[in-house]
Short mmCIF file of C-alpha atoms and ligand atoms in Angstrom, two decimals:
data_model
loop_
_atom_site.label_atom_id
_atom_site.label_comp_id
_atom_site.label_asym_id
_atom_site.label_seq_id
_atom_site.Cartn_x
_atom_site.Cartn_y
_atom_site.Cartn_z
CA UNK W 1447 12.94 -17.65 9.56
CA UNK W 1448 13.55 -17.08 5.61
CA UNK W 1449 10.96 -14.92 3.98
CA UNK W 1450 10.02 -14.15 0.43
CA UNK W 1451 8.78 -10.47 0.85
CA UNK W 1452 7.11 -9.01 -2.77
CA UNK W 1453 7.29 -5.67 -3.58
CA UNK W 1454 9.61 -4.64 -1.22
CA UNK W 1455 11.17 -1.81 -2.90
CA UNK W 1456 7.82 -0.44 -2.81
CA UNK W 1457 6.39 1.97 0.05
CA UNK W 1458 5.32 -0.75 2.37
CA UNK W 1459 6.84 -3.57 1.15
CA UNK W 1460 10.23 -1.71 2.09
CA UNK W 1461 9.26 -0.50 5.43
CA UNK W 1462 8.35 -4.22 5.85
CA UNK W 1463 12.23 -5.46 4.82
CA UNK W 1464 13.95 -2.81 6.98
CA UNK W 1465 11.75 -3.49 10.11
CA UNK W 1466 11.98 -7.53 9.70
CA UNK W 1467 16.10 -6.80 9.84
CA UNK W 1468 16.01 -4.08 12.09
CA UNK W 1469 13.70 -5.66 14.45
CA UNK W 1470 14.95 -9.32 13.77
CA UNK W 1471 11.72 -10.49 12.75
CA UNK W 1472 13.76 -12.96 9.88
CA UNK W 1473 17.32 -13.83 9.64
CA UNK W 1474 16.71 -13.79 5.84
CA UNK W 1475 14.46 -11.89 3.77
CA UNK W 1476 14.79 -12.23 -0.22
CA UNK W 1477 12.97 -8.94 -1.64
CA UNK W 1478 11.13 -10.23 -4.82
CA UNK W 1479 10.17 -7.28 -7.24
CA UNK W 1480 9.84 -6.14 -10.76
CA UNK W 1481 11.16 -2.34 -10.51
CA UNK W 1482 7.53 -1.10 -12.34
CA UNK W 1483 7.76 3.04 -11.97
CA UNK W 1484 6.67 2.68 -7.99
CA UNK W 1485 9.72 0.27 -6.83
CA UNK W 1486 12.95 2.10 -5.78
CA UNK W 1487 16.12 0.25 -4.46
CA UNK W 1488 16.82 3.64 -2.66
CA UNK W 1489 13.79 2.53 -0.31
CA UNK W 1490 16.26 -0.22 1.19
CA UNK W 1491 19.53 1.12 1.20
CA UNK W 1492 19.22 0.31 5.04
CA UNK W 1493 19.59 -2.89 4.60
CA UNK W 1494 21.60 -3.63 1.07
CA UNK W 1495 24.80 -4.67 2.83
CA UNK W 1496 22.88 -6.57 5.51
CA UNK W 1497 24.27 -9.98 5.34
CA UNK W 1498 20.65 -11.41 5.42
CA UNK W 1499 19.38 -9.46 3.09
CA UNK W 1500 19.01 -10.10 -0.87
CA UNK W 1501 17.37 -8.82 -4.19
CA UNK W 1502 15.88 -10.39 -6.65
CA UNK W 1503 14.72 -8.89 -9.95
CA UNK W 1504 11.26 -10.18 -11.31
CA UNK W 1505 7.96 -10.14 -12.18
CA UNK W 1506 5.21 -12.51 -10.12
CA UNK W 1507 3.63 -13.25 -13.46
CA UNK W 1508 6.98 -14.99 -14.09
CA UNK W 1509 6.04 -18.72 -13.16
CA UNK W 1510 9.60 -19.99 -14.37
CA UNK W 1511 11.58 -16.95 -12.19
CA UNK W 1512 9.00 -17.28 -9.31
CA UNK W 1513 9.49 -21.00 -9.38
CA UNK W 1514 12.74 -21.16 -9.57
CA UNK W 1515 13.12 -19.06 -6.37
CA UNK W 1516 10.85 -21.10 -4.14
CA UNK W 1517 12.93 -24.62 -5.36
CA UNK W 1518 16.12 -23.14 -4.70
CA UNK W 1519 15.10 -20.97 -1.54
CA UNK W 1520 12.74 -22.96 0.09
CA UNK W 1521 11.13 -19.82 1.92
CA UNK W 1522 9.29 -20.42 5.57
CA UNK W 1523 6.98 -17.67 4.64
CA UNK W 1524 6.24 -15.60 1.07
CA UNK W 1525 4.74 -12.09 2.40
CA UNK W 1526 2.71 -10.83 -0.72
CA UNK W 1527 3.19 -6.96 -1.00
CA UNK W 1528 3.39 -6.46 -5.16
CA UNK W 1529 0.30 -5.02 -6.56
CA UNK W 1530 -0.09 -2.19 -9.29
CA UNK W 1531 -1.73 0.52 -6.18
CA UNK W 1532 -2.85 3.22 -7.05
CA UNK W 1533 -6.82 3.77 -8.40
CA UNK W 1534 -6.26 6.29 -10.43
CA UNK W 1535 -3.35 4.28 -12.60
CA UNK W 1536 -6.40 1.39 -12.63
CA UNK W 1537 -8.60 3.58 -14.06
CA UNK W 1538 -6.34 4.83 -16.60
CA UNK W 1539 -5.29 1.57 -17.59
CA UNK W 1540 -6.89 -1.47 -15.48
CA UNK W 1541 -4.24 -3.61 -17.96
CA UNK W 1542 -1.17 -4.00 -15.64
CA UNK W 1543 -3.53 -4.12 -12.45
CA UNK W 1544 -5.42 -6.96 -13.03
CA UNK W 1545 -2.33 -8.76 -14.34
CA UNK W 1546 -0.42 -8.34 -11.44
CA UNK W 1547 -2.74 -8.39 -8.77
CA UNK W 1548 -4.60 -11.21 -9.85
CA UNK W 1549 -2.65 -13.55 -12.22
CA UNK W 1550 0.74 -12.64 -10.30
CA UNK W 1551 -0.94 -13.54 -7.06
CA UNK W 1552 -2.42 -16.60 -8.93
CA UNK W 1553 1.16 -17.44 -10.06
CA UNK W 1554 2.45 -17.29 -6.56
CA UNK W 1555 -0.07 -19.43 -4.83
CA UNK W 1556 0.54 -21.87 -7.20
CA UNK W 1557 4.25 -21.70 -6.73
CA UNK W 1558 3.32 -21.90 -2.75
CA UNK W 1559 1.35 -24.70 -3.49
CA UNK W 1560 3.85 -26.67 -5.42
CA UNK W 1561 7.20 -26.09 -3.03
CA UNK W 1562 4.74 -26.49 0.13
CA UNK W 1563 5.62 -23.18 1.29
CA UNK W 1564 4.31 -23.26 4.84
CA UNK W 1565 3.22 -20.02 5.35
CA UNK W 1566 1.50 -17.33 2.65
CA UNK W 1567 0.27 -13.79 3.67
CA UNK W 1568 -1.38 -11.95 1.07
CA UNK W 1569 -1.69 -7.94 1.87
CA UNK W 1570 -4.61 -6.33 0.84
CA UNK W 1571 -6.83 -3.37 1.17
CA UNK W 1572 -10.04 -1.62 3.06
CA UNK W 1573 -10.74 -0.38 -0.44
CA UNK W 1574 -12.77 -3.83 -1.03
CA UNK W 1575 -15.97 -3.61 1.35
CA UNK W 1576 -16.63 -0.14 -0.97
CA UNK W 1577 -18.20 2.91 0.10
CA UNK W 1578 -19.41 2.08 4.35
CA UNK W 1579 -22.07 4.30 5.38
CA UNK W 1580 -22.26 6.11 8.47
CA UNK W 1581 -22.43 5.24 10.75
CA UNK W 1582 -21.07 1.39 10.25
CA UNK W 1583 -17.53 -0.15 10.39
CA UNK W 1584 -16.63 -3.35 7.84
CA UNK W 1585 -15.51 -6.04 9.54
CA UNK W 1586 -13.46 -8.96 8.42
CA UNK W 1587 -17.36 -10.66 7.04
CA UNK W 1588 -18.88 -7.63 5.28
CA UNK W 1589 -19.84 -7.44 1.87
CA UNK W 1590 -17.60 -6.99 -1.06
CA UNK W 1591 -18.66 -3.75 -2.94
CA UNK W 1592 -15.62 -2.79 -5.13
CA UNK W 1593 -15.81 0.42 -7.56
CA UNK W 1594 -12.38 0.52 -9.69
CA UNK W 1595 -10.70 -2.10 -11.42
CA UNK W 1596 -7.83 -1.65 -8.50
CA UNK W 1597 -10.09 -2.82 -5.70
CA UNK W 1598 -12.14 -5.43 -8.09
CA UNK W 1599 -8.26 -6.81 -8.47
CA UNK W 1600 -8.28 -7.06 -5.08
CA UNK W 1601 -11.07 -8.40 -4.18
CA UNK W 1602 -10.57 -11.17 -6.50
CA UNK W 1603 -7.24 -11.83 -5.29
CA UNK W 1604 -8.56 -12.09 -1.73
CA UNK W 1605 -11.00 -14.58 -3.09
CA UNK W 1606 -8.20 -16.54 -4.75
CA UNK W 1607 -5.88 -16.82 -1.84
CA UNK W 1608 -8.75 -17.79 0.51
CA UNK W 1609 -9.51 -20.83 -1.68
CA UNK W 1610 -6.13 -22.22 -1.83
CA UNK W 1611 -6.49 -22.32 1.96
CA UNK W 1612 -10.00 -24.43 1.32
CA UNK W 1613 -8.80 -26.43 -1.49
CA UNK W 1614 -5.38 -27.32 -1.13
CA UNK W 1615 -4.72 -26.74 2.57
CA UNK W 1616 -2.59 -23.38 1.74
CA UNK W 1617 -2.27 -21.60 5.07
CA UNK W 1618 -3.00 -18.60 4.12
CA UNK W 1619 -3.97 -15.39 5.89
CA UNK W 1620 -5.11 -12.38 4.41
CA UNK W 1621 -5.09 -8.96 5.34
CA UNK W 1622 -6.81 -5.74 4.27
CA UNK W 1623 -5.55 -2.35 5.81
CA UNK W 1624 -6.48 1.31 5.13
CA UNK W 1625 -5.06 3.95 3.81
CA UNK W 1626 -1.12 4.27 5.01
CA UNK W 1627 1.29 7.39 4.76
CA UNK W 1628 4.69 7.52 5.81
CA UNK W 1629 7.82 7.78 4.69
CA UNK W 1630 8.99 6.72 1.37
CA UNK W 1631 5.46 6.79 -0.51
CA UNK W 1632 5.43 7.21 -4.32
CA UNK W 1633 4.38 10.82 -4.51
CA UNK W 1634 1.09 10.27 -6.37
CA UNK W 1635 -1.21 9.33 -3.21
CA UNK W 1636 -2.87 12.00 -1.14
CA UNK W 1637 -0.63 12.52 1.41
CA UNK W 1638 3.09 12.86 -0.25
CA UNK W 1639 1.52 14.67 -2.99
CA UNK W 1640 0.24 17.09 -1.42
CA UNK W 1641 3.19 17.59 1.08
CA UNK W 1642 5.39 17.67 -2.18
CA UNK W 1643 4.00 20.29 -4.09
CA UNK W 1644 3.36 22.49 -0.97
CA UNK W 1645 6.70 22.13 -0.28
CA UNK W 1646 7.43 23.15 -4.02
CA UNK W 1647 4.55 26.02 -3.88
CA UNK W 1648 2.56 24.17 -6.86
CA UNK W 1649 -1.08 23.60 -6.27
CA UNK W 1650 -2.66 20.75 -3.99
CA UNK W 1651 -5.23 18.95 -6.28
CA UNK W 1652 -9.10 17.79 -3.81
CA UNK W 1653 -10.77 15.43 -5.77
CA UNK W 1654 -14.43 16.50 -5.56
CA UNK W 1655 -15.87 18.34 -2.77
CA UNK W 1656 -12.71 16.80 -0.36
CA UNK W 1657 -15.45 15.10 2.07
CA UNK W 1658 -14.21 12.03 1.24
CA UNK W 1659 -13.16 9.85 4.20
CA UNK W 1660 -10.40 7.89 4.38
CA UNK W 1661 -8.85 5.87 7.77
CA UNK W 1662 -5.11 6.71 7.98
CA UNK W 1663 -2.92 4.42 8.95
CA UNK W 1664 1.07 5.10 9.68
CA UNK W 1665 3.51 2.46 7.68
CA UNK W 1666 5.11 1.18 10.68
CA UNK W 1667 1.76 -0.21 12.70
CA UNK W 1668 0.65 -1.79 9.12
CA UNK W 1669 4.03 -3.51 9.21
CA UNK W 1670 3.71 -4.71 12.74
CA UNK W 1671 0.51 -5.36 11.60
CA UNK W 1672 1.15 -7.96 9.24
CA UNK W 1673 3.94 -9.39 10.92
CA UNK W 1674 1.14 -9.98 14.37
CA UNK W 1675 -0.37 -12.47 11.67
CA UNK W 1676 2.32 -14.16 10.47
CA UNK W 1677 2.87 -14.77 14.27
CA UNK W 1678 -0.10 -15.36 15.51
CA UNK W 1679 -3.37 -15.05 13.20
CA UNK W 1680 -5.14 -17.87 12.26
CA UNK W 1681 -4.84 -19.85 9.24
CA UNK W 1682 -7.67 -19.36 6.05
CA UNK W 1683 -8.78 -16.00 8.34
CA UNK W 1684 -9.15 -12.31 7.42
CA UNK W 1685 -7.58 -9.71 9.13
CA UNK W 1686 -8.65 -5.92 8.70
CA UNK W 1687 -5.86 -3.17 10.13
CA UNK W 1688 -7.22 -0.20 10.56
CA UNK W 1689 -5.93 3.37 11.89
CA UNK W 1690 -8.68 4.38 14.08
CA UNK W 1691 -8.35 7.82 12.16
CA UNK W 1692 -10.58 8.84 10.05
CA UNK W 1693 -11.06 12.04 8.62
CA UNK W 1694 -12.02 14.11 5.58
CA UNK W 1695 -9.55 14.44 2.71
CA UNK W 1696 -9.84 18.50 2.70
CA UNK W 1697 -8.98 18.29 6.57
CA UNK W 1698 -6.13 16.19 6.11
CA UNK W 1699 -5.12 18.79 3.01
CA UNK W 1700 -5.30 22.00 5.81
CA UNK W 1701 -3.28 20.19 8.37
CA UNK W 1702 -0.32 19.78 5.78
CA UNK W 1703 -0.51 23.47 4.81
CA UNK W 1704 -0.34 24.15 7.98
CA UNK W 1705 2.45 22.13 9.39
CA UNK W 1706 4.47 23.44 6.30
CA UNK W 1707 3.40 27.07 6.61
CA UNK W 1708 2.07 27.32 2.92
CA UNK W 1709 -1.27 29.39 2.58
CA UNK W 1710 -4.50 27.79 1.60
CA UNK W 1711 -4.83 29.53 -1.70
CA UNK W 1712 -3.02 26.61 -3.30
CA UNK W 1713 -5.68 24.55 -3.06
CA UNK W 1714 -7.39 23.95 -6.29
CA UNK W 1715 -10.57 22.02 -6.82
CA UNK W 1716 -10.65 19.47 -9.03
CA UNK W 1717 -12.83 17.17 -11.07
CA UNK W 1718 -14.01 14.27 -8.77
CA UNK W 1719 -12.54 10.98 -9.39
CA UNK W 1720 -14.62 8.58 -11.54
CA UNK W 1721 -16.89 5.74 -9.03
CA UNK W 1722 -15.22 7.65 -6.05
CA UNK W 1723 -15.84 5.72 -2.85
CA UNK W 1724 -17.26 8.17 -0.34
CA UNK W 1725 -15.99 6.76 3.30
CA UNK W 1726 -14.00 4.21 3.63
CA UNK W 1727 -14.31 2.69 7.42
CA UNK W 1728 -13.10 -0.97 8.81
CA UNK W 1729 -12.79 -2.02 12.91
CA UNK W 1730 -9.88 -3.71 13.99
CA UNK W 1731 -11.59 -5.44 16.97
CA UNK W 1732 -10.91 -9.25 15.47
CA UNK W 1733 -6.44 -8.37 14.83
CA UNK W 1734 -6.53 -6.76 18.02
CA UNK W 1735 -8.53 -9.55 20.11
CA UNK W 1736 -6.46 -12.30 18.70
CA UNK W 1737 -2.69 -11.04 18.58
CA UNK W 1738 -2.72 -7.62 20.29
CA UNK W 1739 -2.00 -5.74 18.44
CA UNK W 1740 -2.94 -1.78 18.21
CA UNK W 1741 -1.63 1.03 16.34
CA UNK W 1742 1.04 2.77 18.17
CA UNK W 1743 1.59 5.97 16.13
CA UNK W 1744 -1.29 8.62 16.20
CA UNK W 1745 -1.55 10.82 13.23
CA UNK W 1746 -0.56 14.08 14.56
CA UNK W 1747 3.03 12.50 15.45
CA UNK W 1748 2.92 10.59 12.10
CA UNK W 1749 2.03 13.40 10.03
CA UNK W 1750 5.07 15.49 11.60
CA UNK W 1751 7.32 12.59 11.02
CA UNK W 1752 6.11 12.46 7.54
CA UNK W 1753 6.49 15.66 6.46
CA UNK W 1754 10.11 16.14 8.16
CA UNK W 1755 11.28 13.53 5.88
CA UNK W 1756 10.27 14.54 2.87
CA UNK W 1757 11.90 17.94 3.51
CA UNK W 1758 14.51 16.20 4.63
CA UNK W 1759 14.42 13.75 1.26
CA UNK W 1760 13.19 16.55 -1.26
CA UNK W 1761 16.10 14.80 -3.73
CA UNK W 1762 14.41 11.43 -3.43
CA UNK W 1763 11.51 12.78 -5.01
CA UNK W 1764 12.87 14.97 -7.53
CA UNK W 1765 14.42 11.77 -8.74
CA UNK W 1766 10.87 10.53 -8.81
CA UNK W 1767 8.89 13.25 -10.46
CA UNK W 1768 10.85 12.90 -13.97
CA UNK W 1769 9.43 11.43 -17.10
CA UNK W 1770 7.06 8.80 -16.60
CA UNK W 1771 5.15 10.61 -13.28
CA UNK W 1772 5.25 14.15 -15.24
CA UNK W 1773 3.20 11.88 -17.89
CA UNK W 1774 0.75 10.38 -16.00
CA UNK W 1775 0.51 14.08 -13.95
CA UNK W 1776 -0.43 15.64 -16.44
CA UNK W 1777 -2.96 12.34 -17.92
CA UNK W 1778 -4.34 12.33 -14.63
CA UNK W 1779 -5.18 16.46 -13.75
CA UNK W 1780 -4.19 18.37 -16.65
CA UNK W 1781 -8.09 18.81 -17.60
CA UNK W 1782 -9.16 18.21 -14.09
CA UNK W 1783 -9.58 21.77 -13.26
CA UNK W 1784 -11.63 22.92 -16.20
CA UNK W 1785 -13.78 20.08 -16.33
CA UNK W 1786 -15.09 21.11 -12.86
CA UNK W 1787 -15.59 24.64 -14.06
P1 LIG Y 156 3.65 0.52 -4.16
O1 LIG Y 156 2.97 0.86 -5.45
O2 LIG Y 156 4.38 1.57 -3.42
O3 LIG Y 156 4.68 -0.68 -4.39
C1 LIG Y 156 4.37 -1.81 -5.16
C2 LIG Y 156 5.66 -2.60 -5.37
O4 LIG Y 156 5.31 -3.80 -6.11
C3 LIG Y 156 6.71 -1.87 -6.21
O5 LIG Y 156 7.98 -2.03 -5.63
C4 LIG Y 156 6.64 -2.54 -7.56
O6 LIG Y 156 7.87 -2.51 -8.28
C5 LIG Y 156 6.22 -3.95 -7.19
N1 LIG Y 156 5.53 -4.63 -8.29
C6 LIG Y 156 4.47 -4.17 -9.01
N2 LIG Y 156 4.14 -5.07 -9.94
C7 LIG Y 156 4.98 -6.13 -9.81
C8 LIG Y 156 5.12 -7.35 -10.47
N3 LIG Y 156 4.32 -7.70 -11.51
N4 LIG Y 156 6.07 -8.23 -10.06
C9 LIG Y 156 6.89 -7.90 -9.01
N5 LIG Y 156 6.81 -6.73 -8.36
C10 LIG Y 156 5.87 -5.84 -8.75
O7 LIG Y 156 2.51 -0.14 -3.27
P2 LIG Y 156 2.23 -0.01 -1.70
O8 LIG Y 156 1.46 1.22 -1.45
O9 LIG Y 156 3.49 -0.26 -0.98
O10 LIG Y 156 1.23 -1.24 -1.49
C11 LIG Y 156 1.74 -2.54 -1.18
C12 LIG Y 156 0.57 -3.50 -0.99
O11 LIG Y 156 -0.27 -3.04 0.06
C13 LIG Y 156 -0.34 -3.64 -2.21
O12 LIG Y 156 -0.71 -4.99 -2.32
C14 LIG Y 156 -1.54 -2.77 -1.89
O13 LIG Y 156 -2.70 -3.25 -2.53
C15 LIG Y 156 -1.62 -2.95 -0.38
N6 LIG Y 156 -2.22 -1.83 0.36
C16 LIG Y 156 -1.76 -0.55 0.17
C17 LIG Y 156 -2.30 0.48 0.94
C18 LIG Y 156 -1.82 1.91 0.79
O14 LIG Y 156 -2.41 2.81 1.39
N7 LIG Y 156 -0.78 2.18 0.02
C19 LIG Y 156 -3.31 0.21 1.88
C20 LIG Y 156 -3.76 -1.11 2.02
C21 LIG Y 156 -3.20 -2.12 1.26
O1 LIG Y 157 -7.77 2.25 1.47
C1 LIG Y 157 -6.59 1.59 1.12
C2 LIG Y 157 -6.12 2.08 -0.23
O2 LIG Y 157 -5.64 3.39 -0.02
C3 LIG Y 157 -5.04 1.21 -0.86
O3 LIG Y 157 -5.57 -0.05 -1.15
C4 LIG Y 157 -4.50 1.84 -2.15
O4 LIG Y 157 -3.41 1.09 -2.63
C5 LIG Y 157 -4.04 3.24 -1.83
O5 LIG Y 157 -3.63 3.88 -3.02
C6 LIG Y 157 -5.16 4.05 -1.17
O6 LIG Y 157 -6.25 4.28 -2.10
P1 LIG Y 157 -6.99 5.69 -2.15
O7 LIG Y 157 -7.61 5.84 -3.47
O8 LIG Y 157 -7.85 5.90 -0.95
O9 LIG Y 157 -5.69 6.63 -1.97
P2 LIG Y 157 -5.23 7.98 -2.69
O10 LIG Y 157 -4.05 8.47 -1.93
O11 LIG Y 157 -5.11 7.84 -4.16
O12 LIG Y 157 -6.45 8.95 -2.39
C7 LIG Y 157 -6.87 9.21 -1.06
C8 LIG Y 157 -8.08 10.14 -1.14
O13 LIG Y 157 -7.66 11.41 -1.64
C9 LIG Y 157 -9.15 9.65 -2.10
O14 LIG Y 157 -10.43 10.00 -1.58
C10 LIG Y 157 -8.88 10.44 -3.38
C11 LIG Y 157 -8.33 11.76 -2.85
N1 LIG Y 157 -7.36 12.43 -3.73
C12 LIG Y 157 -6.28 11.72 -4.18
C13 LIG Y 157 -5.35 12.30 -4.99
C14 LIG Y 157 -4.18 11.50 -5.51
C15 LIG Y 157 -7.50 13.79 -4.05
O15 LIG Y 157 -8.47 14.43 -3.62
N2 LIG Y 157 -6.58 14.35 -4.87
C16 LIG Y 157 -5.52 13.67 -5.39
O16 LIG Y 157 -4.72 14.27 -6.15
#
């Protein structure tokens, strides 16, 4: 199999291209991605020299570049990773998100469409059913509620892809998984950040009263995840992935200071984010019924794992915390603290 894989010298996206080698999921994957500020080719120096492995620089919104690839490639499969990710970026500046998330994933379906790419699996998030109250689940047919312009992107996306399925006969599955953590994740989500700056002594920044709830999810089973649908899920279907964790933001904040010994004192409340979703809570039931699959790593183990490698990688992200992420730091939580007081 030859697969176009988007964004994968971003956190999943990359995890994605080293398993599909490793695990010989593909005998070629071709790695499209722009390099914004969150894609890093040192995310797939595993695989550079692979001899089935290749990199190609460009943007999604690019019809001519994305075009080009799918004549001269004829892909079995484009795997649709590239978004703009983070919410607090989107609310920033919802610019960049809802060009790439919805007219680059426009652009590719059409490109799909036109070089009859047979298979199209567009990734996408928990973060569109909204806030869930206790004490419900979303499954694959609950309502769309989004609150930023990131999950709005999205959702529209999702809405997009679907209809290429019901219009032209695209077969094309989408996905929508929780919140992952792992190795190599651009240290502005919850979990690197906060296991970077304890691990620098600098203070952990909780959103709000931290009671937030989020479903964790460990990179590898989102992976194996997405590949159980290219395999086997059905075609113009929705498949949630889910970690069948759920807990608390300020619980998940004590656990890292106390896996890396640092005292509690550094944590400093800050201003809540702007239309914060409260809880955040999908099942898996339909994924697991119809390929399988189940998470394999629990969050204890994928914690550890997590937090050993970014000691071990504390280079890798001093590379990353230069210019541009000291900028939007300091956009993003330089007032934060006083605002709250
Ligand atoms: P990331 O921000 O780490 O990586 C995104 C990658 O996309 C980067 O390599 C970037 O260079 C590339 N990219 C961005 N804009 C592009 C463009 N216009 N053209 C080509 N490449 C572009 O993101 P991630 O956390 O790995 O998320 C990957 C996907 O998974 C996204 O679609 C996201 O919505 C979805 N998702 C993420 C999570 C999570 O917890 N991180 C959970 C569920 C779903
Ligand atoms: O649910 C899936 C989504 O998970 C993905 O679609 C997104 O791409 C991904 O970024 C993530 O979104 P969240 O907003 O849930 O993730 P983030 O790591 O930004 O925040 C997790 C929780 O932690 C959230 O409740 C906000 C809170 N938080 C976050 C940061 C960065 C803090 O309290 N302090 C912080 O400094």
């Amino acid at each position: 199999m030859k697969l176009v894989v988007t964004g994968g010298a971003g956190f999943i996206g990359s995890c994605f291209v080293r398993l599909a080698l490793r695990e010989r999921w593909a005998e070629q994957v071709i790695n499209l991605d722009k390099l914004t500020y969150a894609g890093n080719l040192e995310n797939v120096t595993e695989v550079s020299d692979h001899p089935g492995y290749s990199f190609v620089q460009a943007d999604i919104c690019d019809e001519d570049a994305v075009n080009r690839l799918f004549a001269t490639e004829s892909p079995d499969a484009v795997i649709h990773f590239a978004a703009e990710s983070h919410v607090d970026r989107s609310i920033h500046s919802p610019d960049p998100v809802i060009r790439t998330n919805v007219n680059g994933t426009f652009t590719l379906l059409e490109a799909a469409r036109r070089h009859r790419v047979p298979r199209f699996i567009h990734v996408s998030t928990d973060e569109v059913y909204g806030s869930v109250d206790p004490p419900h689940e979303a499954d694959e047919g609950y309502p769309l509620h989004t609150s930023s312009p990131y999950s709005a992107s999205k959702a529209g996306s999702d809405l997009l892809a679907l209809s290429y399925h019901t219009t032209y006969k695209l077969n094309v599955s989408v996905t929508r998984a929780s919140n992952n953590y792992g190795p190599f994740q651009f240290p502005e989500k919850l979990i690197p950040l906060m296991i970077s700056n304890a691990l620098e002594d600098k203070p952990l920044p909780v959103y709000g009263d931290g009671q937030q709830v989020r479903d964790w999810l460990y990179v590898e089973d989102h992976c194996r995840a997405v590949f159980a649908v290219l395999e086997k899920g059905a075609l113009g279907e929705i498949y949630n992935i889910g970690g069948n964790c759920s807990l608390p933001n300020i619980e998940v904040v004590r656990r890292i200071l106390k896996a890396t010994g640092k005292p509690e004192s550094l944590i400093t409340r800050v201003a809540d984010r702007p239309g914060h979703d409260r809880r955040y809570a999908l099942t898996n039931a339909k994924l697991t019924r119809q390929t399988g699959w189940h998470p394999r790593v629990n969050f204890d183990t994928g914690l550890m794992n997590t937090i050993e490698w970014y000691r071990r990688n504390q280079e890798w992200v001093r590379r990353i915390k230069t210019g541009e992420y000291r900028h939007f730091y300091e956009l993003n939580y330089t007032n934060r603290a006083r605002e709250l007081a």
